[in-house]
C-alpha positions as a Markdown table, in Angstrom:
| # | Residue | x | y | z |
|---|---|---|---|---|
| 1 | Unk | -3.1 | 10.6 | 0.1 |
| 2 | Unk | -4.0 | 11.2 | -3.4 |
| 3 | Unk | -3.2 | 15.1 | -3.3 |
| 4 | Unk | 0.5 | 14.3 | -1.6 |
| 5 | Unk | 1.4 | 12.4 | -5.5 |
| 6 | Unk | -0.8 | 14.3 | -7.5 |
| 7 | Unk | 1.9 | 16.8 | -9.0 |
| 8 | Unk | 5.0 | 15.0 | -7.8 |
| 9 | Unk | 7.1 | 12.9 | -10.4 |
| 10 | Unk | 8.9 | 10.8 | -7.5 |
| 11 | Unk | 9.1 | 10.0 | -3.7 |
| 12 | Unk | 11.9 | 12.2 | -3.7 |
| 13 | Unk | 10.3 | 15.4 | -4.2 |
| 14 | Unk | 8.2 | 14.6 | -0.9 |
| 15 | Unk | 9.2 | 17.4 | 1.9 |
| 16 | Unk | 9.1 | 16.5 | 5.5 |
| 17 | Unk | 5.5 | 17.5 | 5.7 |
| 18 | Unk | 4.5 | 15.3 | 2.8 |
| 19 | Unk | 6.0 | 12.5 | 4.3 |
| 20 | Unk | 5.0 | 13.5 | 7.8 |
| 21 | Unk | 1.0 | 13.6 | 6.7 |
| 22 | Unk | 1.9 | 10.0 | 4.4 |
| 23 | Unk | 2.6 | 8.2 | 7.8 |
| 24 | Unk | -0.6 | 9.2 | 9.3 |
| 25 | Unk | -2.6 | 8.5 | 6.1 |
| 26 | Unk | -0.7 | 4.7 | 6.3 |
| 27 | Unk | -1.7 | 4.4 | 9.7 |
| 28 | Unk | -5.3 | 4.8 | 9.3 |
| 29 | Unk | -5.4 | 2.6 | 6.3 |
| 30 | Unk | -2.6 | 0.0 | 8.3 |
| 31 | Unk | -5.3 | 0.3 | 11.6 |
| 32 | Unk | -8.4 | -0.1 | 9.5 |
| 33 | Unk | -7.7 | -3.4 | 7.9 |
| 34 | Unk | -6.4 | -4.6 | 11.4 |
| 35 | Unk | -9.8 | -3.6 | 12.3 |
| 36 | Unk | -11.1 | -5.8 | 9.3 |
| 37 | Unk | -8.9 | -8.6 | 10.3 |
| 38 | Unk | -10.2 | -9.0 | 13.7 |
| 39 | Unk | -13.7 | -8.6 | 12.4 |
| 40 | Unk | -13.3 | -11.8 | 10.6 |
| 41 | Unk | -10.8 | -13.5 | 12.7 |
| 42 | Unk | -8.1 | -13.8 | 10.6 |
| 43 | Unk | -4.5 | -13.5 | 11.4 |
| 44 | Unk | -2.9 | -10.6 | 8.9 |
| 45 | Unk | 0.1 | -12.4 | 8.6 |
| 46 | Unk | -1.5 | -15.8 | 7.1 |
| 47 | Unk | -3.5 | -13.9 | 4.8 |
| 48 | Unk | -0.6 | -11.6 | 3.4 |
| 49 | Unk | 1.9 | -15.2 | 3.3 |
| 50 | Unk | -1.8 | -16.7 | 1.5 |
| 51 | Unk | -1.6 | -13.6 | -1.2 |
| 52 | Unk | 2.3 | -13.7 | -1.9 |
| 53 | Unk | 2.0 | -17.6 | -2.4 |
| 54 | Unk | -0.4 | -16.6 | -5.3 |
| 55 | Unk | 1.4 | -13.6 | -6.5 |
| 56 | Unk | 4.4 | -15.9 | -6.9 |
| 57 | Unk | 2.5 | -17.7 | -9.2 |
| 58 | Unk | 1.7 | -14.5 | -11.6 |
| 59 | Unk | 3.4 | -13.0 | -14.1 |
| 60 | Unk | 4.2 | -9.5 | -13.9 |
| 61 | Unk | 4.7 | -7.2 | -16.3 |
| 62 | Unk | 6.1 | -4.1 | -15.9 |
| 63 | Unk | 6.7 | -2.5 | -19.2 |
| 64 | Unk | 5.5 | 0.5 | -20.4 |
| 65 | Unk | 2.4 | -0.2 | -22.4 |
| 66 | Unk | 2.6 | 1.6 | -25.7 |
């Protein structure tokens, strides 16, 4: 996945390839943690509503560091 970004400056620049190879790379990542998720018995749903509970409680801060 890394080598799809490496020289792109934005999503735009992706051609149909790109984006074609980024959905399978997604899927294996998006079937792996399913994997993970049955392996300990946990719903993915709860435990992405658990994490966004907490996130809500964070501060983000999305300026530039200098």
């Amino acid at each position: 996945m890394k080598k799809i970004f490496q020289w792109k400056t934005s999503d735009d620049e992706l051609c149909e390839q790109d984006r074609q190879d980024l959905k399978l790379e997604v899927a294996d990542v998006l079937t792996y943690a399913y994997y993970m998720c049955d392996r300990l018995n946990v719903d993915p749903n709860d435990i992405i509503e658990e994490k966004f509970s907490k996130n809500k409680k964070r501060h983000w801060d999305f300026e530039e560091q200098k």
